Coordinates of C-alpha atoms in Angstrom, one line a residue:
M1 CA -21.3 2.8 -6.5
C2 CA -19.5 -0.6 -8.9
I3 CA -15.6 -0.3 -9.1
N4 CA -13.5 -2.6 -11.4
L5 CA -10.3 -3.6 -9.1
E6 CA -9.4 -6.7 -11.0
N7 CA -5.5 -7.2 -8.8
N8 CA -4.7 -3.9 -7.0
E9 CA -8.3 -3.6 -4.1
V10 CA -7.8 -2.3 -0.2
E11 CA -10.5 -0.4 1.3
V12 CA -9.7 0.8 4.1
L13 CA -11.3 3.0 7.6
G14 CA -10.5 4.8 10.3
T15 CA -10.2 9.0 11.2
V16 CA -8.1 12.0 8.5
M17 CA -5.0 13.1 10.1
S18 CA -5.2 16.3 8.6
E19 CA -6.9 17.6 5.9
P20 CA -6.5 17.8 2.3
V21 CA -3.0 19.6 0.6
F22 CA -3.6 20.1 -3.9
S23 CA -0.9 17.7 -4.5
H24 CA -1.1 17.0 -8.8
E25 CA -2.8 18.2 -11.6
I26 CA -3.4 15.7 -14.6
Y27 CA -5.3 16.8 -17.6
G28 CA -7.8 19.5 -15.7
E29 CA -9.0 17.5 -12.8
G30 CA -6.7 17.8 -9.7
F31 CA -5.7 15.7 -7.2
Y32 CA -4.7 15.9 -3.6
C33 CA -3.3 14.1 -0.2
F34 CA -3.9 13.7 3.0
L35 CA -3.4 11.0 6.2
M36 CA -5.2 9.0 7.8
N37 CA -5.4 7.1 11.1
I38 CA -6.1 3.2 11.2
K39 CA -6.0 1.4 14.1
R40 CA -4.3 -1.6 14.7
L41 CA -5.7 -4.1 17.5
S42 CA -3.0 -3.1 19.9
D43 CA -3.8 -0.3 19.9
I44 CA -1.3 0.9 18.0
S45 CA -2.1 3.0 14.8
D46 CA -0.8 2.8 11.6
I47 CA -0.6 6.8 9.5
I48 CA -1.9 6.8 5.8
S49 CA -1.4 8.7 3.2
V50 CA -4.2 8.7 0.9
T51 CA -4.7 10.2 -2.6
V52 CA -8.5 11.9 -4.0
S53 CA -8.9 13.2 -7.7
E54 CA -11.2 16.8 -6.4
R55 CA -14.3 15.7 -8.5
L56 CA -15.0 12.6 -5.7
M57 CA -14.2 15.9 -3.0
N58 CA -18.5 17.7 -3.2
G59 CA -20.2 16.8 0.5
I60 CA -17.3 14.7 1.9
D61 CA -16.6 16.2 5.6
F62 CA -12.5 16.3 5.5
G63 CA -11.5 18.0 8.6
I64 CA -9.5 16.2 10.8
G65 CA -11.4 13.3 12.9
S66 CA -14.0 12.6 10.1
Y67 CA -14.7 9.3 9.9
L68 CA -14.0 7.6 6.4
H69 CA -14.7 4.6 4.6
I70 CA -12.4 4.3 1.4
K71 CA -11.5 1.9 -1.3
G72 CA -8.8 2.3 -4.3
Q73 CA -6.1 0.7 -5.3
F74 CA -2.3 1.2 -3.8
R75 CA 0.1 2.7 -5.5
S76 CA 3.4 4.1 -6.3
Y77 CA 5.4 6.5 -7.8
N78 CA 8.1 8.0 -8.1
N79 CA 9.1 12.2 -6.7
Y80 CA 12.8 13.4 -7.3
G81 CA 12.4 16.2 -4.8
E82 CA 15.6 17.2 -3.0
G83 CA 18.3 16.5 -5.4
D84 CA 17.4 12.1 -4.6
R85 CA 14.5 9.6 -6.5
K86 CA 12.3 8.1 -3.2
L87 CA 9.5 5.6 -4.1
M88 CA 6.0 7.5 -2.5
L89 CA 2.7 4.7 -1.4
T90 CA -0.5 5.4 -1.6
V91 CA -3.8 5.4 -1.1
F92 CA -5.5 6.0 -4.5
V93 CA -9.0 6.1 -3.7
K94 CA -11.9 5.5 -6.5
D95 CA -15.1 5.8 -3.5
I96 CA -15.4 6.9 -0.3
C97 CA -17.9 7.5 2.0
E98 CA -19.0 9.6 6.1
C99 CA -19.6 7.0 8.2
E100 CA -20.1 6.5 11.5
E101 CA -17.5 5.7 13.9
S102 CA -16.7 1.7 13.8
E103 CA -14.1 -0.6 14.3
N104 CA -11.5 0.8 11.5
I105 CA -10.1 -1.9 8.2
N106 CA -6.9 -2.6 6.5
Y107 CA -7.5 -4.6 4.1
I108 CA -5.6 -4.9 0.8
Y109 CA -5.5 -7.5 -2.1
L110 CA -2.7 -7.2 -4.5
N111 CA -2.1 -10.1 -7.8
G112 CA 1.9 -8.8 -8.6
F113 CA 4.9 -10.0 -9.7
V114 CA 8.0 -10.9 -8.4
C115 CA 10.1 -8.0 -9.3
K116 CA 13.7 -8.0 -6.4
L117 CA 15.2 -11.3 -5.6
P118 CA 13.5 -11.8 -1.6
S119 CA 16.1 -10.6 1.2
Y120 CA 15.3 -13.4 4.2
R121 CA 16.3 -13.1 7.7
T122 CA 15.9 -13.8 11.7
T123 CA 15.6 -11.4 14.0
P124 CA 17.3 -11.6 17.0
F125 CA 14.0 -13.2 18.9
G126 CA 14.1 -15.9 15.6
R127 CA 11.2 -14.7 14.4
E128 CA 10.8 -15.0 10.8
I129 CA 11.3 -12.0 8.9
T130 CA 11.0 -12.3 4.0
D131 CA 10.5 -8.9 2.3
L132 CA 9.1 -9.0 -1.1
L133 CA 8.9 -6.0 -3.8
L134 CA 5.6 -6.8 -5.9
A135 CA 4.7 -4.9 -9.8
V136 CA 1.2 -4.9 -9.7
N137 CA -0.2 -4.5 -13.3
R138 CA -2.4 -1.1 -13.7
Q139 CA -3.8 0.0 -17.1
Y140 CA -1.9 1.9 -19.6
N141 CA 1.0 -0.6 -19.7
K142 CA 2.0 1.2 -16.0
S143 CA 3.1 -1.0 -12.6
D144 CA 3.3 0.0 -9.2
Y145 CA 5.9 -1.2 -7.0
I146 CA 4.1 -1.8 -4.0
P147 CA 7.3 -3.4 -0.4
C148 CA 5.7 -6.4 1.3
I149 CA 7.3 -8.0 4.1
A150 CA 5.9 -11.5 5.2
W151 CA 6.8 -13.3 9.0
G152 CA 7.0 -17.1 10.0
R153 CA 5.3 -20.1 7.8
N154 CA 4.1 -17.4 5.2
A155 CA 8.5 -15.8 5.6
R156 CA 9.6 -19.8 4.8
F157 CA 7.6 -19.6 1.3
A158 CA 8.0 -16.0 -0.4
S159 CA 12.0 -17.0 0.7
N160 CA 11.8 -18.9 -2.3
L161 CA 10.8 -17.0 -5.2
N162 CA 12.5 -16.1 -8.1
V163 CA 12.3 -12.4 -9.1
G164 CA 8.9 -12.5 -12.7
D165 CA 6.9 -15.1 -9.9
N166 CA 3.1 -14.5 -9.9
I167 CA 1.7 -14.8 -6.8
K168 CA -1.4 -13.6 -5.4
I169 CA -1.4 -11.8 -1.2
W170 CA -3.7 -11.5 1.3
G171 CA -3.1 -8.7 4.1
R172 CA -3.4 -4.3 5.7
V173 CA -0.9 -2.0 4.5
Q174 CA 1.3 -0.7 7.8
S175 CA 3.0 2.2 8.2
R176 CA 7.0 2.3 9.7
E177 CA 8.4 5.1 11.2
Y178 CA 12.8 5.2 11.0
Q179 CA 16.0 6.8 11.4
K180 CA 18.4 7.9 8.1
H181 CA 20.6 8.8 8.6
I182 CA 22.0 11.8 6.4
S183 CA 25.4 12.8 8.0
E184 CA 27.8 11.5 11.9
E185 CA 25.8 14.5 13.6
E186 CA 21.8 14.5 11.4
T187 CA 19.5 12.1 11.6
V188 CA 16.2 12.6 10.7
S189 CA 13.1 10.4 11.0
R190 CA 10.8 9.2 8.3
T191 CA 8.1 6.9 7.4
A192 CA 7.8 3.9 5.5
Y193 CA 4.9 2.0 4.1
E194 CA 4.6 -1.6 3.2
I195 CA 1.9 -4.0 2.8
S196 CA 2.2 -6.9 6.1
I197 CA 1.1 -10.6 3.5
S198 CA -0.6 -12.6 6.0
K199 CA -1.7 -15.0 3.6
L200 CA 0.1 -15.6 0.5
E201 CA -0.1 -18.2 -2.1
S202 CA 1.3 -18.6 -6.2
A203 CA -1.4 -17.4 -9.6
E204 CA 1.0 -19.9 -11.5
S205 CA -0.7 -22.5 -10.9
E206 CA -4.2 -21.0 -11.6
N207 CA -2.6 -19.2 -14.6
R208 CA -1.7 -22.7 -16.3
M209 CA -5.2 -23.6 -15.4
Q210 CA -7.2 -20.8 -17.6
T211 CA -4.9 -22.0 -20.6
A212 CA -5.9 -25.3 -20.6
E213 CA -9.3 -24.0 -20.8

């Protein structure tokens, strides 16, 4: 299958962790969500949300433990459940197939625009971190808003970016557990998704070069 992903490309390979559950319907086409387990080299796992169209599900084994190879895009949408807006992030499947178990793959490429001032900080151990929010355009005048995190030298570079800057990033999709305080007595566990950046660069110079040509 020929896939033109342009500015938003994701490739993951791992095991099914939960069976698909109906999510929503668009123009008569049903979409289902499930969780995928992708191991890191450190044996820590990222638990990634995946959304797949019913038309791509025929002949695919979605049983827990099945090994799947997925290509698609990383998308965001707002969930207004429980009276509160929450940014939801998911791998939107463009192509999917079963495969033999092998080395896990977790790759993402994004070309987007900084839409919030970067937040730079250091850990108690002196590690530099910068949080970014990237707006990535897609068809029909829509955009996906994707949180990203940079480390070390990349964090220093990212900390000097401004709102509206066009950048390219390469990295992996990661999940992170955190505790949210509902009240003084109640705390709940939540999962956050973000892009862990391994490489980033400005797209501005390339854009100017193309304009000059």
